């Protein structure tokens, strides 16, 4: 066990190395690392007494709370798997999660949609659970054991719980510590949902460097202002309109937000906050990622001035752009973004066939399309929802859609495959215009950017593209515009 | 293999992600990551053709060179173990290394002491080896396999080769990237010896972030100036008198050293260089470490304003201060510094009994004494060379020596155990004075700092303390001052 390090081991070290440092703030509750460690020991004892052992699942049904971090750490101590459920889901969606995960313990709170599902075995008071537990000697847990399960939004079919081990989570935290240049005085405001990797990854990196995690149930602009001011928050989970809302809530400068170190956004925002000059924010924030790689796979901050707009891979992963047969595509060609490395997930819970498919050829297949640019940096093209097979060539709709959308007259576009006698399938573009453009002009525009066989042979104009979530509704499009003959269908 | 990442995998990724970035500069040789990857593939082929496979050893006998990095990476590709030998050793010392490691291939260069040992099988031209090799398909290598062996200076007995895996080396690099806030434009000058972990750890962290490693055979102040200026070096391996020598070599400001980001040293040095404001250098540089933990175990930069002068542990390790029976000592008490975590070594090559001893109770025993201060930070006391047993209490000479040396009149001190009828052993101090102090005064001084049973019951004054390397020569001291009755002796 000399090389193993679990999330719980990190907490045990912090309890010794920084016993008096504030680990958690949640409403009136403030916990030092020493206190958090003691509570997690008791919580692990309480869960163990309820039958939670190695491989068992614990489900949290509630908004953001210190309970999420405590339950995760307790599960790490037990070798169990913790899942914070999406509290925005309907009762039916929650029923699916409860049945899919078959948790040994469900802890729930402030969660109306869950009420119809609750049984006597469900625990509705996290604090009481912590109180009732007695710490006990537990066998050591290997850091390769899955500890966190996050349901990922499926574009089609049922959602799947991506399982992440302590080893993967700690490796991912290291990559964030490097790129965001986080230091021990980092204070993170958990205002984004902890059932998504975007907030969770900063929560865990803050834990790992021994900083302070501040929890708030969900996003509230005024409350964000109050907490940033009171706790001297370094970073919060804020984007676009959320930033505007926070700036508006502080229009009268009631709160001091200068502890926030952030990317430039608006003149007003920049005046309230302090610029973050770490690679994470220095030019453009972010990169490419997904839950299955622990969060971020590539970082813009590792590729200043890059050609590819997703940047370069984290120092702990390898990326390959692969063709459907598992071979690496040439530089500049589009293929599926595949990955290996220390931050990768351990498969989906109870999905052996999907796991085998996603890890074929020894690489995790992200389901997203990308390209290596000439400088080696990576461009994310779009989700590989389906593939068109035209004259033995693979055509990915997302790539052609991207080319079409780059035309100034195109408001939106979707690409389908239609049966073709000679080519088996032919590419058809469904286009919503915002200006004037002929079919010939659009086809030439695509030809100028992509291989000739990828150009649309048919173009239909529509008022708007039907959507399913953020993506085009391909089933509706196929039905309305004659799609068919897809490979494997 | 989806979670595995070897040093060679990192290089393969860089060859794709940053093909045109300069990886290596050595004299007139300049290699991009793409070129380095191609050379390492050929080198691995050449080594494989000479029988180097999984677990086989490759020895480098030469000064600093790009060859060290290339051989290490080629061994990583093969699952072999690479050792850069200490080129300052005598022929007899080298003979021990060659016999101990029984390498399959020895590559040697500019190394007189090795000449009497050379056989026909030794390769004296690294460049020719790279040329002769043909890349071939190699089976994947697990990142837990040992890849680097570094002989550690033994205080007594024979030296031992500490083996580090890719997983440990990459984890350690991540900790350096975090604390030193290294970025992809980092350029490291390898002017310290690569057979020591101090230089090697920065070489590998620079590789991992995709920076540039500049090699120079050994330390030469003028050459350091020239290379820093020419290659815009970010950091070099410079301490104390080396810094003074470099500053003196540049007294006439012939070279521009402003790319060097460094800790404050002298007015002249600070004027030539740029301050490093990362945690690594912000206050005092360093921490506590040893080869067996991959380099650094604790960092001062993670504990600003700490009580303990070794700082706090790296984010990827756990530290425990243990008593000889494996129990954790109380806060404030001295015990052996023990560790677990991702950066730890995989034992010494061919030392099964020593490995069992060093990893007893599931913790790596560093052989060094330390203490947790009240704020949880760690103080390094000194090497646990031997222990005195007085009235069932353990007394570590290093701790008492430290207390004695803190007296203003004491120039140096060593502590031994002498036979005692009542206590089995009694503590005796051997002291070299630089001012005036009575025996009573010295004993009281120690009593003020340590438990009463640790105070010397006898004090002998001497002109100077005999040394063996940096440590007191305890055998000579025992002989001259009546030492004996040591536990286990």
mmCIF file with all atom_site columns, N, CA and C in Angstrom, chain A residues 2-3 5 9 13 16-18 143 181 183 208 279 282 312-313 315-316 318-320 328 340-342 344-345 359 362 364 372 375-376, chain B residues 2-3 5 9 13 16-18 143 181 183 208 282 312-313 315-316 318-320 328 340-342 344-345 359 362 364 372 375-376:
data_model
loop_
_atom_site.group_PDB
_atom_site.id
_atom_site.type_symbol
_atom_site.label_atom_id
_atom_site.label_alt_id
_atom_site.label_comp_id
_atom_site.label_asym_id
_atom_site.label_entity_id
_atom_site.label_seq_id
_atom_site.pdbx_PDB_ins_code
_atom_site.Cartn_x
_atom_site.Cartn_y
_atom_site.Cartn_z
_atom_site.occupancy
_atom_site.B_iso_or_equiv
_atom_site.pdbx_formal_charge
_atom_site.auth_seq_id
_atom_site.auth_comp_id
_atom_site.auth_asym_id
_atom_site.auth_atom_id
_atom_site.pdbx_PDB_model_num
ATOM 1   N N  . UNK A 1 2   ? 2.186   1.094  -0.089  1.00 0.00 ? 2   UNK A N  1
ATOM 2   C CA . UNK A 1 2   ? 3.039   2.275  0.058   1.00 0.00 ? 2   UNK A CA 1
ATOM 3   C C  . UNK A 1 2   ? 2.780   3.313  -1.042  1.00 0.00 ? 2   UNK A C  1
ATOM 4   N N  . UNK A 1 3   ? 2.356   2.872  -2.229  1.00 0.00 ? 3   UNK A N  1
ATOM 5   C CA . UNK A 1 3   ? 2.135   3.825  -3.327  1.00 0.00 ? 3   UNK A CA 1
ATOM 6   C C  . UNK A 1 3   ? 0.699   4.329  -3.419  1.00 0.00 ? 3   UNK A C  1
ATOM 7   N N  . UNK A 1 5   ? -2.785  6.239  -2.584  1.00 0.00 ? 5   UNK A N  1
ATOM 8   C CA . UNK A 1 5   ? -3.198  7.484  -1.936  1.00 0.00 ? 5   UNK A CA 1
ATOM 9   C C  . UNK A 1 5   ? -4.651  7.738  -2.323  1.00 0.00 ? 5   UNK A C  1
ATOM 10  N N  . UNK A 1 9   ? -7.030  9.476  2.338   1.00 0.00 ? 9   UNK A N  1
ATOM 11  C CA . UNK A 1 9   ? -5.637  9.612  2.800   1.00 0.00 ? 9   UNK A CA 1
ATOM 12  C C  . UNK A 1 9   ? -5.189  11.075 2.753   1.00 0.00 ? 9   UNK A C  1
ATOM 13  N N  . UNK A 1 13  ? -3.856  13.278 5.940   1.00 0.00 ? 13  UNK A N  1
ATOM 14  C CA . UNK A 1 13  ? -2.608  14.053 5.969   1.00 0.00 ? 13  UNK A CA 1
ATOM 15  C C  . UNK A 1 13  ? -2.891  15.504 6.337   1.00 0.00 ? 13  UNK A C  1
ATOM 16  N N  . UNK A 1 16  ? -3.292  16.304 9.871   1.00 0.00 ? 16  UNK A N  1
ATOM 17  C CA . UNK A 1 16  ? -2.018  16.419 10.591  1.00 0.00 ? 16  UNK A CA 1
ATOM 18  C C  . UNK A 1 16  ? -1.240  17.667 10.177  1.00 0.00 ? 16  UNK A C  1
ATOM 19  N N  . UNK A 1 17  ? -1.217  17.940 8.851   1.00 0.00 ? 17  UNK A N  1
ATOM 20  C CA . UNK A 1 17  ? -0.357  19.011 8.325   1.00 0.00 ? 17  UNK A CA 1
ATOM 21  C C  . UNK A 1 17  ? -0.938  20.398 8.514   1.00 0.00 ? 17  UNK A C  1
ATOM 22  N N  . UNK A 1 18  ? -2.257  20.509 8.526   1.00 0.00 ? 18  UNK A N  1
ATOM 23  C CA . UNK A 1 18  ? -2.904  21.815 8.642   1.00 0.00 ? 18  UNK A CA 1
ATOM 24  C C  . UNK A 1 18  ? -4.164  21.665 9.494   1.00 0.00 ? 18  UNK A C  1
ATOM 25  N N  . UNK A 1 143 ? -6.216  2.880  -4.126  1.00 0.00 ? 143 UNK A N  1
ATOM 26  C CA . UNK A 1 143 ? -6.645  4.142  -4.750  1.00 0.00 ? 143 UNK A CA 1
ATOM 27  C C  . UNK A 1 143 ? -7.151  3.972  -6.183  1.00 0.00 ? 143 UNK A C  1
ATOM 28  N N  . UNK A 1 181 ? -2.518  27.191 -11.203 1.00 0.00 ? 181 UNK A N  1
ATOM 29  C CA . UNK A 1 181 ? -1.519  27.651 -10.220 1.00 0.00 ? 181 UNK A CA 1
ATOM 30  C C  . UNK A 1 181 ? -2.166  27.913 -8.866  1.00 0.00 ? 181 UNK A C  1
ATOM 31  N N  . UNK A 1 183 ? -2.782  27.633 -4.922  1.00 0.00 ? 183 UNK A N  1
ATOM 32  C CA . UNK A 1 183 ? -1.890  27.589 -3.766  1.00 0.00 ? 183 UNK A CA 1
ATOM 33  C C  . UNK A 1 183 ? -2.715  27.284 -2.522  1.00 0.00 ? 183 UNK A C  1
ATOM 34  N N  . UNK A 1 208 ? -7.262  19.130 -2.277  1.00 0.00 ? 208 UNK A N  1
ATOM 35  C CA . UNK A 1 208 ? -5.932  18.532 -2.370  1.00 0.00 ? 208 UNK A CA 1
ATOM 36  C C  . UNK A 1 208 ? -4.808  19.493 -1.984  1.00 0.00 ? 208 UNK A C  1
ATOM 37  N N  . UNK A 1 279 ? -2.051  30.393 -16.191 1.00 0.00 ? 279 UNK A N  1
ATOM 38  C CA . UNK A 1 279 ? -2.352  29.910 -17.543 1.00 0.00 ? 279 UNK A CA 1
ATOM 39  C C  . UNK A 1 279 ? -3.841  29.599 -17.740 1.00 0.00 ? 279 UNK A C  1
ATOM 40  N N  . UNK A 1 282 ? -5.144  33.151 -18.502 1.00 0.00 ? 282 UNK A N  1
ATOM 41  C CA . UNK A 1 282 ? -4.315  34.224 -19.042 1.00 0.00 ? 282 UNK A CA 1
ATOM 42  C C  . UNK A 1 282 ? -4.845  34.747 -20.376 1.00 0.00 ? 282 UNK A C  1
ATOM 43  N N  . UNK A 1 312 ? -3.680  22.052 -25.528 1.00 0.00 ? 312 UNK A N  1
ATOM 44  C CA . UNK A 1 312 ? -2.844  20.851 -25.467 1.00 0.00 ? 312 UNK A CA 1
ATOM 45  C C  . UNK A 1 312 ? -3.270  19.980 -24.292 1.00 0.00 ? 312 UNK A C  1
ATOM 46  N N  . UNK A 1 313 ? -2.988  18.660 -24.382 1.00 0.00 ? 313 UNK A N  1
ATOM 47  C CA . UNK A 1 313 ? -3.397  17.740 -23.317 1.00 0.00 ? 313 UNK A CA 1
ATOM 48  C C  . UNK A 1 313 ? -2.772  18.070 -21.960 1.00 0.00 ? 313 UNK A C  1
ATOM 49  N N  . UNK A 1 315 ? -0.759  17.280 -18.548 1.00 0.00 ? 315 UNK A N  1
ATOM 50  C CA . UNK A 1 315 ? 0.521   16.560 -18.481 1.00 0.00 ? 315 UNK A CA 1
ATOM 51  C C  . UNK A 1 315 ? 0.383   15.081 -18.109 1.00 0.00 ? 315 UNK A C  1
ATOM 52  N N  . UNK A 1 316 ? -0.801  14.634 -17.731 1.00 0.00 ? 316 UNK A N  1
ATOM 53  C CA . UNK A 1 316 ? -0.941  13.251 -17.260 1.00 0.00 ? 316 UNK A CA 1
ATOM 54  C C  . UNK A 1 316 ? -1.761  12.369 -18.191 1.00 0.00 ? 316 UNK A C  1
ATOM 55  N N  . UNK A 1 318 ? -2.453  10.988 -22.544 1.00 0.00 ? 318 UNK A N  1
ATOM 56  C CA . UNK A 1 318 ? -2.099  10.934 -23.962 1.00 0.00 ? 318 UNK A CA 1
ATOM 57  C C  . UNK A 1 318 ? -3.397  11.076 -24.753 1.00 0.00 ? 318 UNK A C  1
ATOM 58  N N  . UNK A 1 319 ? -3.330  11.741 -25.865 1.00 0.00 ? 319 UNK A N  1
ATOM 59  C CA . UNK A 1 319 ? -4.491  11.877 -26.748 1.00 0.00 ? 319 UNK A CA 1
ATOM 60  C C  . UNK A 1 319 ? -4.127  11.330 -28.125 1.00 0.00 ? 319 UNK A C  1
ATOM 61  N N  . UNK A 1 320 ? -5.036  10.581 -28.710 1.00 0.00 ? 320 UNK A N  1
ATOM 62  C CA . UNK A 1 320 ? -4.859  10.145 -30.105 1.00 0.00 ? 320 UNK A CA 1
ATOM 63  C C  . UNK A 1 320 ? -6.154  10.444 -30.849 1.00 0.00 ? 320 UNK A C  1
ATOM 64  N N  . UNK A 1 328 ? -4.388  5.609  -36.158 1.00 0.00 ? 328 UNK A N  1
ATOM 65  C CA . UNK A 1 328 ? -4.287  7.047  -35.921 1.00 0.00 ? 328 UNK A CA 1
ATOM 66  C C  . UNK A 1 328 ? -4.467  7.777  -37.250 1.00 0.00 ? 328 UNK A C  1
ATOM 67  N N  . UNK A 1 340 ? -5.783  8.165  -23.046 1.00 0.00 ? 340 UNK A N  1
ATOM 68  C CA . UNK A 1 340 ? -5.254  7.277  -22.025 1.00 0.00 ? 340 UNK A CA 1
ATOM 69  C C  . UNK A 1 340 ? -4.643  8.141  -20.945 1.00 0.00 ? 340 UNK A C  1
ATOM 70  N N  . UNK A 1 341 ? -4.466  7.582  -19.770 1.00 0.00 ? 341 UNK A N  1
ATOM 71  C CA . UNK A 1 341 ? -3.711  8.328  -18.777 1.00 0.00 ? 341 UNK A CA 1
ATOM 72  C C  . UNK A 1 341 ? -4.273  8.251  -17.375 1.00 0.00 ? 341 UNK A C  1
ATOM 73  N N  . UNK A 1 342 ? -3.634  9.020  -16.493 1.00 0.00 ? 342 UNK A N  1
ATOM 74  C CA . UNK A 1 342 ? -3.884  8.892  -15.060 1.00 0.00 ? 342 UNK A CA 1
ATOM 75  C C  . UNK A 1 342 ? -5.241  9.441  -14.634 1.00 0.00 ? 342 UNK A C  1
ATOM 76  N N  . UNK A 1 344 ? -8.141  9.165  -16.232 1.00 0.00 ? 344 UNK A N  1
ATOM 77  C CA . UNK A 1 344 ? -9.309  8.555  -16.884 1.00 0.00 ? 344 UNK A CA 1
ATOM 78  C C  . UNK A 1 344 ? -10.197 7.759  -15.940 1.00 0.00 ? 344 UNK A C  1
ATOM 79  N N  . UNK A 1 345 ? -11.475 7.700  -16.300 1.00 0.00 ? 345 UNK A N  1
ATOM 80  C CA . UNK A 1 345 ? -12.476 7.032  -15.489 1.00 0.00 ? 345 UNK A CA 1
ATOM 81  C C  . UNK A 1 345 ? -12.293 5.505  -15.533 1.00 0.00 ? 345 UNK A C  1
ATOM 82  N N  . UNK A 1 359 ? -13.726 1.436  -24.706 1.00 0.00 ? 359 UNK A N  1
ATOM 83  C CA . UNK A 1 359 ? -12.286 1.277  -24.474 1.00 0.00 ? 359 UNK A CA 1
ATOM 84  C C  . UNK A 1 359 ? -11.623 0.399  -25.538 1.00 0.00 ? 359 UNK A C  1
ATOM 85  N N  . UNK A 1 362 ? -7.710  -0.331 -26.639 1.00 0.00 ? 362 UNK A N  1
ATOM 86  C CA . UNK A 1 362 ? -6.897  0.156  -25.516 1.00 0.00 ? 362 UNK A CA 1
ATOM 87  C C  . UNK A 1 362 ? -6.944  1.667  -25.316 1.00 0.00 ? 362 UNK A C  1
ATOM 88  N N  . UNK A 1 364 ? -9.638  5.075  -24.508 1.00 0.00 ? 364 UNK A N  1
ATOM 89  C CA . UNK A 1 364 ? -10.974 5.554  -24.207 1.00 0.00 ? 364 UNK A CA 1
ATOM 90  C C  . UNK A 1 364 ? -11.468 6.407  -25.374 1.00 0.00 ? 364 UNK A C  1
ATOM 91  N N  . UNK A 1 372 ? -5.817  17.129 -34.926 1.00 0.00 ? 372 UNK A N  1
ATOM 92  C CA . UNK A 1 372 ? -4.518  17.700 -34.569 1.00 0.00 ? 372 UNK A CA 1
ATOM 93  C C  . UNK A 1 372 ? -4.162  18.754 -35.602 1.00 0.00 ? 372 UNK A C  1
ATOM 94  N N  . UNK A 1 375 ? 0.509   22.583 -35.527 1.00 0.00 ? 375 UNK A N  1
ATOM 95  C CA . UNK A 1 375 ? 1.372   22.820 -34.360 1.00 0.00 ? 375 UNK A CA 1
ATOM 96  C C  . UNK A 1 375 ? 1.163   21.771 -33.274 1.00 0.00 ? 375 UNK A C  1
ATOM 97  N N  . UNK A 1 376 ? 0.351   20.756 -33.572 1.00 0.00 ? 376 UNK A N  1
ATOM 98  C CA . UNK A 1 376 ? 0.149   19.669 -32.618 1.00 0.00 ? 376 UNK A CA 1
ATOM 99  C C  . UNK A 1 376 ? -0.980  19.908 -31.644 1.00 0.00 ? 376 UNK A C  1
ATOM 100 N N  . UNK B 2 2   ? -5.312  1.550  -20.055 1.00 0.00 ? 2   UNK B N  1
ATOM 101 C CA . UNK B 2 2   ? -5.867  2.892  -20.257 1.00 0.00 ? 2   UNK B CA 1
ATOM 102 C C  . UNK B 2 2   ? -5.377  3.888  -19.205 1.00 0.00 ? 2   UNK B C  1
ATOM 103 N N  . UNK B 2 3   ? -5.060  3.407  -17.995 1.00 0.00 ? 3   UNK B N  1
ATOM 104 C CA . UNK B 2 3   ? -4.609  4.327  -16.947 1.00 0.00 ? 3   UNK B CA 1
ATOM 105 C C  . UNK B 2 3   ? -3.094  4.480  -16.874 1.00 0.00 ? 3   UNK B C  1
ATOM 106 N N  . UNK B 2 5   ? 0.727   5.459  -17.771 1.00 0.00 ? 5   UNK B N  1
ATOM 107 C CA . UNK B 2 5   ? 1.424   6.548  -18.471 1.00 0.00 ? 5   UNK B CA 1
ATOM 108 C C  . UNK B 2 5   ? 2.898   6.470  -18.092 1.00 0.00 ? 5   UNK B C  1
ATOM 109 N N  . UNK B 2 9   ? 5.577   7.416  -22.806 1.00 0.00 ? 9   UNK B N  1
ATOM 110 C CA . UNK B 2 9   ? 4.252   7.855  -23.279 1.00 0.00 ? 9   UNK B CA 1
ATOM 111 C C  . UNK B 2 9   ? 4.163   9.384  -23.298 1.00 0.00 ? 9   UNK B C  1
ATOM 112 N N  . UNK B 2 13  ? 3.387   11.696 -26.590 1.00 0.00 ? 13  UNK B N  1
ATOM 113 C CA . UNK B 2 13  ? 2.360   12.733 -26.647 1.00 0.00 ? 13  UNK B CA 1
ATOM 114 C C  . UNK B 2 13  ? 2.984   14.065 -27.084 1.00 0.00 ? 13  UNK B C  1
ATOM 115 N N  . UNK B 2 16  ? 3.535   14.597 -30.642 1.00 0.00 ? 16  UNK B N  1
ATOM 116 C CA . UNK B 2 16  ? 2.312   14.977 -31.367 1.00 0.00 ? 16  UNK B CA 1
ATOM 117 C C  . UNK B 2 16  ? 1.845   16.387 -31.006 1.00 0.00 ? 16  UNK B C  1
ATOM 118 N N  . UNK B 2 17  ? 1.917   16.715 -29.714 1.00 0.00 ? 17  UNK B N  1
ATOM 119 C CA . UNK B 2 17  ? 1.327   17.974 -29.228 1.00 0.00 ? 17  UNK B CA 1
ATOM 120 C C  . UNK B 2 17  ? 2.218   19.183 -29.480 1.00 0.00 ? 17  UNK B C  1
ATOM 121 N N  . UNK B 2 18  ? 3.523   18.959 -29.482 1.00 0.00 ? 18  UNK B N  1
ATOM 122 C CA . UNK B 2 18  ? 4.464   20.063 -29.655 1.00 0.00 ? 18  UNK B CA 1
ATOM 123 C C  . UNK B 2 18  ? 5.648   19.586 -30.503 1.00 0.00 ? 18  UNK B C  1
ATOM 124 N N  . UNK B 2 143 ? 3.282   1.485  -16.060 1.00 0.00 ? 143 UNK B N  1
ATOM 125 C CA . UNK B 2 143 ? 3.997   2.631  -15.486 1.00 0.00 ? 143 UNK B CA 1
ATOM 126 C C  . UNK B 2 143 ? 4.456   2.403  -14.047 1.00 0.00 ? 143 UNK B C  1
ATOM 127 N N  . UNK B 2 181 ? 5.437   26.268 -10.081 1.00 0.00 ? 181 UNK B N  1
ATOM 128 C CA . UNK B 2 181 ? 4.571   26.899 -11.090 1.00 0.00 ? 181 UNK B CA 1
ATOM 129 C C  . UNK B 2 181 ? 5.253   26.945 -12.452 1.00 0.00 ? 181 UNK B C  1
ATOM 130 N N  . UNK B 2 183 ? 5.767   26.355 -16.375 1.00 0.00 ? 183 UNK B N  1
ATOM 131 C CA . UNK B 2 183 ? 4.879   26.471 -17.532 1.00 0.00 ? 183 UNK B CA 1
ATOM 132 C C  . UNK B 2 183 ? 5.591   25.918 -18.764 1.00 0.00 ? 183 UNK B C  1
ATOM 133 N N  . UNK B 2 208 ? 8.111   16.924 -18.618 1.00 0.00 ? 208 UNK B N  1
ATOM 134 C CA . UNK B 2 208 ? 6.676   16.660 -18.505 1.00 0.00 ? 208 UNK B CA 1
ATOM 135 C C  . UNK B 2 208 ? 5.814   17.845 -18.943 1.00 0.00 ? 208 UNK B C  1
ATOM 136 N N  . UNK B 2 282 ? 9.435   31.771 -3.028  1.00 0.00 ? 282 UNK B N  1
ATOM 137 C CA . UNK B 2 282 ? 8.888   33.027 -2.526  1.00 0.00 ? 282 UNK B CA 1
ATOM 138 C C  . UNK B 2 282 ? 9.527   33.465 -1.225  1.00 0.00 ? 282 UNK B C  1
ATOM 139 N N  . UNK B 2 312 ? 5.454   21.642 4.437   1.00 0.00 ? 312 UNK B N  1
ATOM 140 C CA . UNK B 2 312 ? 4.364   20.662 4.426   1.00 0.00 ? 312 UNK B CA 1
ATOM 141 C C  . UNK B 2 312 ? 4.560   19.665 3.302   1.00 0.00 ? 312 UNK B C  1
ATOM 142 N N  . UNK B 2 313 ? 3.958   18.462 3.452   1.00 0.00 ? 313 UNK B N  1
ATOM 143 C CA . UNK B 2 313 ? 4.133   17.416 2.436   1.00 0.00 ? 313 UNK B CA 1
ATOM 144 C C  . UNK B 2 313 ? 3.599   17.821 1.060   1.00 0.00 ? 313 UNK B C  1
ATOM 145 N N  . UNK B 2 315 ? 1.439   17.375 -2.323  1.00 0.00 ? 315 UNK B N  1
ATOM 146 C CA . UNK B 2 315 ? 0.019   16.977 -2.357  1.00 0.00 ? 315 UNK B CA 1
ATOM 147 C C  . UNK B 2 315 ? -0.191  15.493 -2.674  1.00 0.00 ? 315 UNK B C  1
ATOM 148 N N  . UNK B 2 316 ? 0.831   14.759 -3.023  1.00 0.00 ? 316 UNK B N  1
ATOM 149 C CA . UNK B 2 316 ? 0.655   13.361 -3.431  1.00 0.00 ? 316 UNK B CA 1
ATOM 150 C C  . UNK B 2 316 ? 1.260   12.359 -2.460  1.00 0.00 ? 316 UNK B C  1
ATOM 151 N N  . UNK B 2 318 ? 1.639   11.049 1.958   1.00 0.00 ? 318 UNK B N  1
ATOM 152 C CA . UNK B 2 318 ? 1.298   11.141 3.376   1.00 0.00 ? 318 UNK B CA 1
ATOM 153 C C  . UNK B 2 318 ? 2.578   11.000 4.175   1.00 0.00 ? 318 UNK B C  1
ATOM 154 N N  . UNK B 2 319 ? 2.675   11.711 5.265   1.00 0.00 ? 319 UNK B N  1
ATOM 155 C CA . UNK B 2 319 ? 3.844   11.617 6.144   1.00 0.00 ? 319 UNK B CA 1
ATOM 156 C C  . UNK B 2 319 ? 3.373   11.230 7.537   1.00 0.00 ? 319 UNK B C  1
ATOM 157 N N  . UNK B 2 320 ? 4.085   10.326 8.177   1.00 0.00 ? 320 UNK B N  1
ATOM 158 C CA . UNK B 2 320 ? 3.823   9.997  9.581   1.00 0.00 ? 320 UNK B CA 1
ATOM 159 C C  . UNK B 2 320 ? 5.157   10.017 10.324  1.00 0.00 ? 320 UNK B C  1
ATOM 160 N N  . UNK B 2 328 ? 2.358   5.989  15.820  1.00 0.00 ? 328 UNK B N  1
ATOM 161 C CA . UNK B 2 328 ? 2.601   7.398  15.527  1.00 0.00 ? 328 UNK B CA 1
ATOM 162 C C  . UNK B 2 328 ? 2.960   8.125  16.824  1.00 0.00 ? 328 UNK B C  1
ATOM 163 N N  . UNK B 2 340 ? 4.204   7.536  2.602   1.00 0.00 ? 340 UNK B N  1
ATOM 164 C CA . UNK B 2 340 ? 3.474   6.754  1.623   1.00 0.00 ? 340 UNK B CA 1
ATOM 165 C C  . UNK B 2 340 ? 3.081   7.693  0.502   1.00 0.00 ? 340 UNK B C  1
ATOM 166 N N  . UNK B 2 341 ? 2.778   7.155  -0.651  1.00 0.00 ? 341 UNK B N  1
ATOM 167 C CA . UNK B 2 341 ? 2.207   8.012  -1.692  1.00 0.00 ? 341 UNK B CA 1
ATOM 168 C C  . UNK B 2 341 ? 2.733   7.736  -3.077  1.00 0.00 ? 341 UNK B C  1
ATOM 169 N N  . UNK B 2 342 ? 2.281   8.592  -3.995  1.00 0.00 ? 342 UNK B N  1
ATOM 170 C CA . UNK B 2 342 ? 2.492   8.341  -5.418  1.00 0.00 ? 342 UNK B CA 1
ATOM 171 C C  . UNK B 2 342 ? 3.937   8.531  -5.858  1.00 0.00 ? 342 UNK B C  1
ATOM 172 N N  . UNK B 2 344 ? 6.692   7.656  -4.228  1.00 0.00 ? 344 UNK B N  1
ATOM 173 C CA . UNK B 2 344 ? 7.689   6.820  -3.547  1.00 0.00 ? 344 UNK B CA 1
ATOM 174 C C  . UNK B 2 344 ? 8.362   5.791  -4.449  1.00 0.00 ? 344 UNK B C  1
ATOM 175 N N  . UNK B 2 345 ? 9.581   5.462  -4.082  1.00 0.00 ? 345 UNK B N  1
ATOM 176 C CA . UNK B 2 345 ? 10.395  4.530  -4.856  1.00 0.00 ? 345 UNK B CA 1
ATOM 177 C C  . UNK B 2 345 ? 9.865   3.107  -4.745  1.00 0.00 ? 345 UNK B C  1
ATOM 178 N N  . UNK B 2 359 ? 10.358  -0.777 4.597   1.00 0.00 ? 359 UNK B N  1
ATOM 179 C CA . UNK B 2 359 ? 8.912   -0.599 4.364   1.00 0.00 ? 359 UNK B CA 1
ATOM 180 C C  . UNK B 2 359 ? 8.074   -1.256 5.454   1.00 0.00 ? 359 UNK B C  1
ATOM 181 N N  . UNK B 2 362 ? 4.117   -0.985 6.591   1.00 0.00 ? 362 UNK B N  1
ATOM 182 C CA . UNK B 2 362 ? 3.448   -0.369 5.440   1.00 0.00 ? 362 UNK B CA 1
ATOM 183 C C  . UNK B 2 362 ? 3.830   1.072  5.172   1.00 0.00 ? 362 UNK B C  1
ATOM 184 N N  . UNK B 2 364 ? 7.219   3.711  4.245   1.00 0.00 ? 364 UNK B N  1
ATOM 185 C CA . UNK B 2 364 ? 8.640   3.850  3.925   1.00 0.00 ? 364 UNK B CA 1
ATOM 186 C C  . UNK B 2 364 ? 9.333   4.607  5.051   1.00 0.00 ? 364 UNK B C  1
ATOM 187 N N  . UNK B 2 372 ? 6.445   16.787 14.076  1.00 0.00 ? 372 UNK B N  1
ATOM 188 C CA . UNK B 2 372 ? 5.309   17.629 13.694  1.00 0.00 ? 372 UNK B CA 1
ATOM 189 C C  . UNK B 2 372 ? 5.231   18.782 14.671  1.00 0.00 ? 372 UNK B C  1
ATOM 190 N N  . UNK B 2 375 ? 1.571   23.575 14.406  1.00 0.00 ? 375 UNK B N  1
ATOM 191 C CA . UNK B 2 375 ? 0.778   23.965 13.232  1.00 0.00 ? 375 UNK B CA 1
ATOM 192 C C  . UNK B 2 375 ? 0.729   22.849 12.190  1.00 0.00 ? 375 UNK B C  1
ATOM 193 N N  . UNK B 2 376 ? 1.281   21.684 12.528  1.00 0.00 ? 376 UNK B N  1
ATOM 194 C CA . UNK B 2 376 ? 1.225   20.541 11.629  1.00 0.00 ? 376 UNK B CA 1
ATOM 195 C C  . UNK B 2 376 ? 2.370   20.470 10.643  1.00 0.00 ? 376 UNK B C  1
#
